[in-house]
Amino acid sequence: MVNITLPDGSVRQYEQGITPLDVAKSISEGLARNVLAAKVNGKVVELYRPIEQDAAVQLLTWNDEEGKEVFWHTSAHLLASAIEELYPGAKFGIGPAIETGFYYDIDFGEQTVSSDDFPKIEKKIAELVSAKIPVVRREVTKAEALDFFGKKGDEYKLELISELEDGTISFYESGKFTDLCRGPHLVDFSPIKALKIINLAGAYWRGDEKRKQLTRIYAVSFPKKKELDEYLVMLEEAKKRDHRKLGKELELFMFSEMVGKGLPIWLPKGTELRLRLQNFLTKIQKQYGYQQVITPHIGGKQLYVTSGHWDHYGADSFRPITTPEEGEEYLLKPMNCPHHCMVYKDSPRSYKELPLRFAEFGTVYRYEQSGELHGLTRVRSFTQDDAHIFCRPDQVKQEFIRVMEIIEIIFKALSFENFEAQISLRDPNNREKYVGSDENWEKAEQAIIEACKEKNLPAKVEYGEAAFYGPKLDFMVKDAIGRRWQLGTIQVDYNLPERFDLEYIGSDNQKHRPVMIHRAPFGSMERFVAVLIEHTGGKFPLWLTPEQFVILPVSEKFEDKAKELLNTLDNMELRGSIDLRSEKIGRKIRDAELKKTPFMLIVGEKEVNEGTVSVRRHGVGDLGSMSVEQFAKTINDEIKNLLER
RNA sequence: GCCGUUGUAGCUCAGUGGUAGAGCACUUCCUUGGUAAGGAAGGGGUCACGAGUUCAACUCUCGUCAAUGGCUCCA
């Protein structure tokens, strides 16, 4: 008998050699139907792998990330099986699961594949699924493996096999298709009820542009048709929310070929919105003890040689700017931190002054590869809501907590209800590649972990993800349609204080090195606004939106009344405009709805007589008539609710 | 940067080897209308840019630029 410990801590006894599937059956029929794979003593395996010893077993379903991964990985094999039948001679690279779905890199040789072929492939896949083809694991020797793919002439698999140790190689067979694979997999293809090929793209073998380009087929699959449909609806919704499209429609920003690619231009409405965000953060930062500074957009090359950025990135940056007479060299500022180090160095610092917090909406310029540019999310000029905190090592935790509070306030004010953090720490096996003392790292890493605990922030720890100069904490938000974006960041830096020889006089009257913390709650104004556009679908929170209301006079007769009303609301610090076109009211309402203006104020005979306004809410409809004061209160209350919770 | 795709009016897009069209937007006029499109007339394009082929190029070919889907990169 073997003792199986389930995740809830309960222990069950089974015959030796029992399979996870039998365990699932013994628990409930429903579980047996839905279980995809099992985690036995921390290792994910197939449901048919016998359990020979006492073990901790977790049954994985679609609700587990690891269950999804197995599901998608098997789907990749399913896709490959279909491709092999339809395109004999196709050679296969790798086919992993990704965050949503999976892909397979395939060399089609002389054959070509286009999106027109998707239905054909999907049809073949459906046939394979209904045939309930089992996916069978077989362990093979290296010689066998090489022989098999040698005969098949698949040089990609041969290359992969040549890098594997003998004795660790396994094949998975599904019908006529055999693939080199570590697994694990579903028992057969039948749970894959819905599969959709999403797109085709070129991808270099092993990501190396010097090597052959394969055709990458991206696809997703689900256990239920309904889930696929929902996913496709989400993709449609994402398309509608695309910030590039909405940015144009709402006249927030633009690009000009003459100004240059990747150099966004903020239009008046976008600028208003951005300034409102900046003012909001500035106000909070003031409360949190930050001091604003302003530094130039260029900096002497030596500044960046000292900081180390020139060595690291200089070769792939915008070329230095030179002067005609003195032969000086300046760099377009790629980072604000060296400038802020100069601010720190401006006078001798005492431990009593620390922490010092210098904030700047600093515009930086980075040469991003042209193929990487994307809307506002990847640009060559962007403005960081940057600040650098200079503190003593023992203040790191407290400073992290304070920054986390700022980030929390901001996310809440913008209705990002779902956010989590990633803690990036050193690679424990590779400590020599980091700068700074072991002791300081240890302290800072602990400080970050404890800060997250104290703030009750769900955080995932990633080892080896830290920058060479210090550990960091990144914030991820989940937007309204479930996509994850990385936004704010807090990073410890042991490198720059060293390089710029920053110091303070401690209570012991000795010189000490301060710790520097970089932080940007928004990340960059460009990227943040892009995410905000996609999160809200262009329906910005009331406090932020460029236009809170539009006044719609029923006819020209009420123009004066409308102007008077605008003036009143203007004095109440509400913002909006009047639609003075000689259009019917229905038309004006339609246009205002399409522009996503939050409130429409209809002014006609009735309102003039009663001294009220008739209020209509975007996406909701007629709210009836009320006094101007009441309307102002409605707006202000809503703003207050969002900003002051 | 590399590979693929795309580039026609402010926007969304149709179209052809014989020098261009729709809807929306815009302008003017008519209409003064009560909760998602009132009517009429009009203006607007070197068909991304540059070469080549051709009697003739917006259309075919090549190059450049930009956008876009990926790959690589991201202080």
XYZ file of C-alpha atoms in Angstrom, chain A residues 93-531:
439
model
C 11.367 22.784 -34.058
C 9.892 23.368 -30.646
C 6.268 23.633 -29.562
C 5.821 24.973 -26.058
C 2.867 26.307 -24.089
C 2.912 30.061 -23.584
C 1.026 32.378 -21.265
C -2.150 31.970 -23.264
C -2.062 29.076 -25.674
C 0.928 27.609 -27.435
C 2.921 27.663 -30.633
C 4.879 25.308 -32.797
C 7.864 26.292 -34.929
C 7.825 24.362 -38.158
C 10.013 24.223 -41.242
C 7.606 23.596 -44.105
C 10.414 23.296 -46.629
C 9.148 24.067 -50.118
C 5.523 24.084 -49.026
C 3.832 27.311 -48.049
C 1.222 27.899 -45.418
C -0.997 30.937 -45.037
C -3.944 31.919 -42.927
C -6.156 30.526 -45.699
C -4.986 27.083 -44.635
C -6.147 27.466 -41.024
C -9.615 25.959 -41.563
C -8.073 22.942 -43.232
C -5.675 22.409 -40.335
C -8.382 22.989 -37.750
C -10.575 20.437 -39.497
C -7.821 17.843 -39.387
C -7.309 18.624 -35.719
C -10.999 18.055 -35.009
C -10.714 14.643 -36.683
C -7.754 13.701 -34.522
C -9.584 14.810 -31.387
C -12.690 12.804 -32.123
C -10.508 9.764 -32.889
C -9.404 9.917 -29.221
C -5.807 9.292 -30.182
C -3.770 8.368 -27.121
C -0.565 10.229 -26.320
C 1.951 7.629 -25.218
C 5.240 8.229 -23.481
C 8.224 6.091 -24.412
C 11.697 6.375 -22.988
C 14.392 5.944 -25.565
C 18.156 5.844 -25.680
C 20.042 8.682 -27.269
C 21.131 6.373 -30.080
C 17.530 5.378 -30.787
C 16.418 8.981 -30.725
C 19.151 10.092 -33.093
C 18.409 7.181 -35.383
C 14.679 7.977 -35.507
C 15.007 11.666 -36.363
C 18.032 10.954 -38.554
C 15.863 8.749 -40.732
C 13.161 11.356 -40.690
C 15.679 14.004 -41.690
C 14.590 16.458 -38.977
C 17.789 18.355 -38.221
C 16.099 20.485 -35.580
C 15.186 17.559 -33.386
C 18.635 16.049 -33.976
C 20.198 19.235 -32.688
C 18.010 19.183 -29.594
C 18.733 15.511 -28.939
C 22.471 16.016 -29.308
C 22.324 18.369 -26.340
C 20.498 15.889 -24.094
C 21.957 13.327 -21.713
C 21.408 9.684 -22.557
C 18.837 8.195 -20.224
C 16.739 11.351 -19.974
C 15.194 11.230 -23.414
C 11.565 10.486 -24.021
C 9.299 10.339 -27.051
C 5.598 10.929 -27.136
C 3.608 9.138 -29.772
C 0.192 10.230 -30.868
C -1.075 8.236 -33.814
C 1.402 8.587 -36.645
C 3.207 11.487 -35.042
C 6.178 10.975 -32.781
C 7.820 13.863 -31.027
C 10.836 14.336 -28.866
C 9.441 15.735 -25.647
C 10.019 15.854 -21.940
C 6.269 15.891 -21.328
C 4.115 15.524 -19.456
C 0.969 15.275 -21.536
C -2.719 14.538 -21.450
C -3.689 10.892 -21.740
C -5.183 11.518 -25.154
C -6.368 14.379 -27.368
C -10.040 14.086 -26.473
C -10.197 16.819 -23.785
C -9.121 19.387 -26.372
C -12.623 20.295 -27.419
C -11.865 23.628 -29.037
C -8.729 24.790 -30.800
C -8.177 27.879 -32.847
C -5.126 28.919 -34.822
C -4.497 32.560 -34.053
C -1.730 33.627 -36.404
C 1.414 32.824 -38.311
C 4.759 34.475 -37.861
C 8.340 33.945 -38.790
C 10.655 32.962 -35.962
C 14.322 32.123 -36.152
C 15.425 28.703 -35.049
C 16.476 29.145 -31.432
C 15.867 32.881 -31.680
C 19.077 33.373 -33.646
C 18.708 35.619 -36.651
C 21.681 34.009 -38.333
C 19.847 30.719 -38.451
C 16.957 29.528 -40.524
C 13.600 31.176 -40.116
C 10.808 28.772 -39.279
C 7.084 29.301 -39.499
C 5.623 29.779 -36.064
C 1.976 28.862 -35.712
C 0.269 30.378 -32.689
C -2.912 28.779 -31.410
C -5.081 28.444 -28.319
C -7.204 25.587 -27.124
C -9.797 25.032 -24.446
C -11.645 22.156 -22.822
C -14.955 23.763 -23.740
C -16.130 25.440 -26.902
C -17.705 28.164 -24.792
C -14.359 29.107 -23.310
C -12.853 29.495 -26.762
C -15.765 31.705 -27.774
C -15.243 33.850 -24.704
C -11.574 34.122 -25.484
C -12.302 35.217 -29.038
C -14.738 37.817 -27.736
C -11.976 39.049 -25.436
C -9.619 39.358 -28.412
C -12.247 41.393 -30.250
C -12.686 43.582 -27.188
C -8.919 44.041 -26.985
C -8.922 45.204 -30.584
C -11.607 47.772 -29.812
C -9.603 49.040 -26.854
C -6.305 49.256 -28.695
C -4.744 52.475 -27.431
C -3.385 53.289 -30.891
C -6.908 53.318 -32.278
C -8.496 55.109 -29.320
C -5.605 57.530 -29.037
C -6.377 58.688 -32.550
C -10.149 58.727 -32.111
C -10.007 60.635 -28.843
C -7.252 62.933 -30.149
C -4.858 62.129 -27.335
C -1.577 61.678 -29.189
C -0.088 61.321 -32.654
C 3.066 60.427 -34.508
C 4.642 62.312 -37.357
C 7.035 60.847 -39.857
C 8.842 64.152 -39.970
C 9.308 64.294 -36.213
C 10.479 60.729 -36.258
C 9.334 57.246 -35.475
C 8.822 56.332 -31.886
C 8.591 59.983 -30.886
C 5.055 60.541 -29.617
C 3.419 63.934 -29.776
C 0.861 64.657 -27.090
C -2.185 66.456 -28.463
C -4.036 68.986 -26.293
C -6.521 66.488 -24.848
C -3.843 63.888 -24.184
C -1.634 66.520 -22.612
C -4.432 67.614 -20.303
C -4.983 64.069 -19.217
C -1.302 63.450 -18.685
C -0.802 66.655 -16.720
C -3.698 65.715 -14.494
C -2.021 62.399 -13.734
C 1.265 64.149 -13.075
C -0.302 66.725 -10.786
C -2.081 63.999 -8.896
C 1.176 62.130 -8.293
C 3.077 65.314 -7.508
C 0.594 66.141 -4.784
C 0.945 62.708 -3.216
C 4.713 62.833 -3.492
C 4.784 66.135 -1.707
C 2.900 64.538 1.176
C 5.438 61.736 1.154
C 8.403 64.035 1.472
C 9.620 64.225 -2.116
C 11.311 67.289 -3.548
C 10.877 68.123 -7.223
C 13.970 68.759 -9.316
C 14.445 69.582 -12.980
C 17.450 68.433 -14.965
C 18.472 68.982 -18.602
C 17.568 66.679 -21.474
C 21.187 66.134 -22.333
C 24.169 65.349 -20.183
C 27.890 65.283 -20.683
C 29.180 61.950 -21.936
C 31.447 61.657 -18.901
C 28.370 61.547 -16.672
C 27.312 58.347 -18.373
C 30.807 56.951 -18.579
C 30.934 57.328 -14.805
C 27.516 55.812 -14.300
C 28.496 52.858 -16.472
C 25.598 53.330 -18.881
C 27.928 54.358 -21.680
C 29.791 51.066 -21.461
C 26.626 49.065 -21.211
C 24.413 50.754 -23.744
C 26.451 53.457 -25.439
C 27.092 51.491 -28.584
C 23.365 50.905 -29.155
C 22.202 54.402 -28.298
C 21.574 57.650 -30.081
C 24.969 59.011 -31.086
C 26.450 61.734 -28.902
C 25.697 65.360 -29.685
C 28.820 67.385 -30.366
C 29.572 71.086 -30.150
C 31.063 72.969 -33.104
C 33.809 74.807 -31.217
C 34.793 73.067 -28.009
C 34.545 69.505 -29.297
C 32.428 68.408 -26.363
C 30.180 65.365 -26.374
C 26.730 65.187 -24.842
C 24.269 62.331 -24.651
C 20.536 62.600 -24.951
C 19.499 61.664 -21.455
C 18.660 57.942 -21.356
C 18.263 57.920 -17.570
C 17.590 60.531 -14.932
C 19.503 58.848 -12.146
C 23.011 60.157 -12.891
C 21.634 63.691 -12.902
C 19.942 63.056 -9.587
C 23.190 61.711 -8.175
C 24.646 65.116 -8.988
C 21.827 66.721 -7.037
C 22.764 64.537 -4.087
C 26.413 65.443 -4.415
C 25.666 69.143 -4.490
C 26.331 69.396 -0.795
C 27.725 67.221 1.997
C 24.975 65.077 3.457
C 24.344 64.094 7.034
C 22.553 60.934 8.144
C 20.011 63.287 9.677
C 18.896 64.477 6.240
C 18.229 61.002 4.926
C 16.163 59.810 3.263
C 16.440 62.398 0.517
C 13.857 61.951 -2.216
C 14.323 63.739 -5.548
C 11.475 63.501 -8.023
C 11.268 64.564 -11.638
C 9.015 63.907 -14.576
C 12.118 63.295 -16.597
C 11.918 62.764 -20.318
C 14.460 60.260 -21.531
C 15.553 59.154 -24.988
C 16.544 55.640 -25.848
C 17.353 54.134 -29.160
C 14.880 51.285 -29.377
C 15.212 49.017 -32.378
C 12.791 50.133 -35.056
C 11.039 46.772 -35.147
C 10.275 47.131 -31.469
C 8.377 50.378 -31.585
C 4.733 49.984 -30.684
C 2.195 52.751 -30.131
C 2.850 54.481 -26.822
C 4.056 51.355 -25.078
C 7.452 51.189 -26.745
C 8.856 54.513 -27.884
C 12.126 56.354 -28.236
C 11.222 59.294 -26.078
C 9.239 58.908 -22.913
C 8.757 60.564 -19.582
C 9.422 58.657 -16.416
C 7.635 59.631 -13.242
C 11.030 59.153 -11.777
C 12.376 59.679 -8.295
C 15.488 58.600 -6.512
C 15.564 57.986 -2.829
C 18.909 58.176 -1.071
C 18.767 56.479 2.283
C 20.671 54.490 4.857
C 20.702 50.716 4.485
C 18.408 50.359 7.490
C 15.820 52.620 5.880
C 15.277 50.512 2.759
C 12.288 48.615 4.081
C 10.488 51.706 5.328
C 11.106 53.466 2.018
C 9.762 50.498 0.085
C 6.634 50.550 2.172
C 6.167 54.245 1.531
C 6.540 53.822 -2.220
C 4.159 50.893 -2.148
C 1.601 53.115 -0.466
C 1.919 55.674 -3.247
C 1.493 53.008 -5.866
C -1.544 51.671 -4.068
C -3.169 55.102 -3.937
C -2.587 55.586 -7.638
C -3.847 52.209 -8.741
C -6.992 52.637 -6.689
C -7.676 56.100 -8.042
C -7.538 54.626 -11.531
C -9.629 51.538 -10.794
C -6.850 49.039 -11.216
C -8.424 46.779 -8.609
C -6.220 43.805 -9.367
C -2.526 44.112 -8.938
C 0.307 41.984 -7.715
C 4.028 42.234 -7.427
C 7.084 40.384 -8.533
C 10.146 40.404 -6.315
C 13.320 39.937 -8.331
C 16.234 38.605 -6.322
C 19.759 37.435 -7.031
C 20.550 34.144 -8.640
C 21.757 32.271 -5.545
C 24.182 30.222 -7.637
C 25.794 33.152 -9.312
C 26.420 35.760 -6.675
C 29.621 37.131 -8.113
C 27.884 38.821 -11.043
C 26.218 41.368 -8.765
C 27.731 44.563 -7.401
C 27.438 45.531 -3.757
C 28.198 43.651 -0.576
C 26.603 40.347 0.276
C 25.418 41.793 3.531
C 23.634 44.722 1.889
C 21.969 42.489 -0.672
C 20.764 40.154 2.012
C 19.366 43.073 3.962
C 17.636 44.646 0.984
C 16.152 41.383 -0.257
C 14.740 40.692 3.162
C 13.481 44.257 3.402
C 11.531 43.886 0.164
C 10.027 40.554 1.168
C 9.023 41.900 4.562
C 7.615 45.092 3.077
C 5.331 43.033 0.829
C 4.226 40.969 3.771
C 3.471 43.995 5.874
C 1.488 45.621 3.072
C -0.314 42.356 2.366
C 0.738 42.540 -1.220
C 0.626 39.258 -3.084
C 4.136 38.881 -4.457
C 5.880 36.237 -6.472
C 9.587 35.758 -5.832
C 11.798 35.260 -8.856
C 15.403 34.275 -8.305
C 17.973 35.488 -10.804
C 15.721 38.266 -12.118
C 17.404 41.061 -10.184
C 19.441 43.641 -12.062
C 23.182 43.410 -11.530
C 23.012 46.498 -9.359
C 20.237 45.511 -6.981
C 16.997 43.658 -6.245
C 13.689 45.083 -7.388
C 9.949 44.972 -6.984
C 7.761 45.276 -10.084
C 4.029 45.851 -10.106
C 1.677 44.053 -12.454
C -1.907 45.131 -12.954
C -4.705 43.120 -14.441
C -6.839 45.242 -16.720
C -10.596 45.171 -17.233
C -10.393 42.323 -19.720
C -7.938 40.231 -17.789
C -4.648 41.111 -19.454
C -1.586 41.635 -17.304
C 0.662 44.660 -17.691
C 3.835 45.538 -15.931
C 3.752 49.108 -14.663
C 5.450 50.565 -11.611
C 8.815 49.522 -10.339
C 10.989 50.010 -7.256
C 14.661 49.122 -7.576
C 17.518 49.125 -5.147
C 20.827 50.324 -6.579
C 24.233 49.707 -5.007
C 26.067 50.570 -8.170
C 25.551 54.279 -8.755
C 26.316 55.437 -5.197
C 29.581 53.558 -5.597
C 30.378 54.925 -9.035
C 29.549 58.493 -8.108
C 31.181 58.096 -4.735
C 28.089 59.278 -2.884
C 28.424 59.523 0.850
C 26.927 60.838 4.010
C 28.337 61.464 7.458
C 26.887 59.027 9.954
C 26.233 59.488 13.662
C 29.698 57.991 14.191
C 31.144 60.945 12.282
C 32.388 58.525 9.617
C 31.674 58.538 5.900
C 29.073 56.047 4.734
C 27.636 55.017 1.391
C 23.908 55.715 0.944
C 21.589 53.240 -0.756
C 19.824 54.533 -3.820
C 16.298 53.486 -4.687
C 14.860 54.143 -8.148
C 11.110 54.169 -8.331
C 8.413 55.021 -10.839
C 4.798 54.280 -9.882
C 3.496 54.834 -13.400
C 6.642 53.540 -15.058
C 6.453 55.969 -17.913
C 3.654 58.415 -18.682
C 3.442 57.037 -22.223
C 3.157 53.422 -21.283
C 0.872 54.142 -18.361
C -1.550 56.184 -20.425
C -1.550 53.449 -23.067
C -2.469 50.857 -20.460
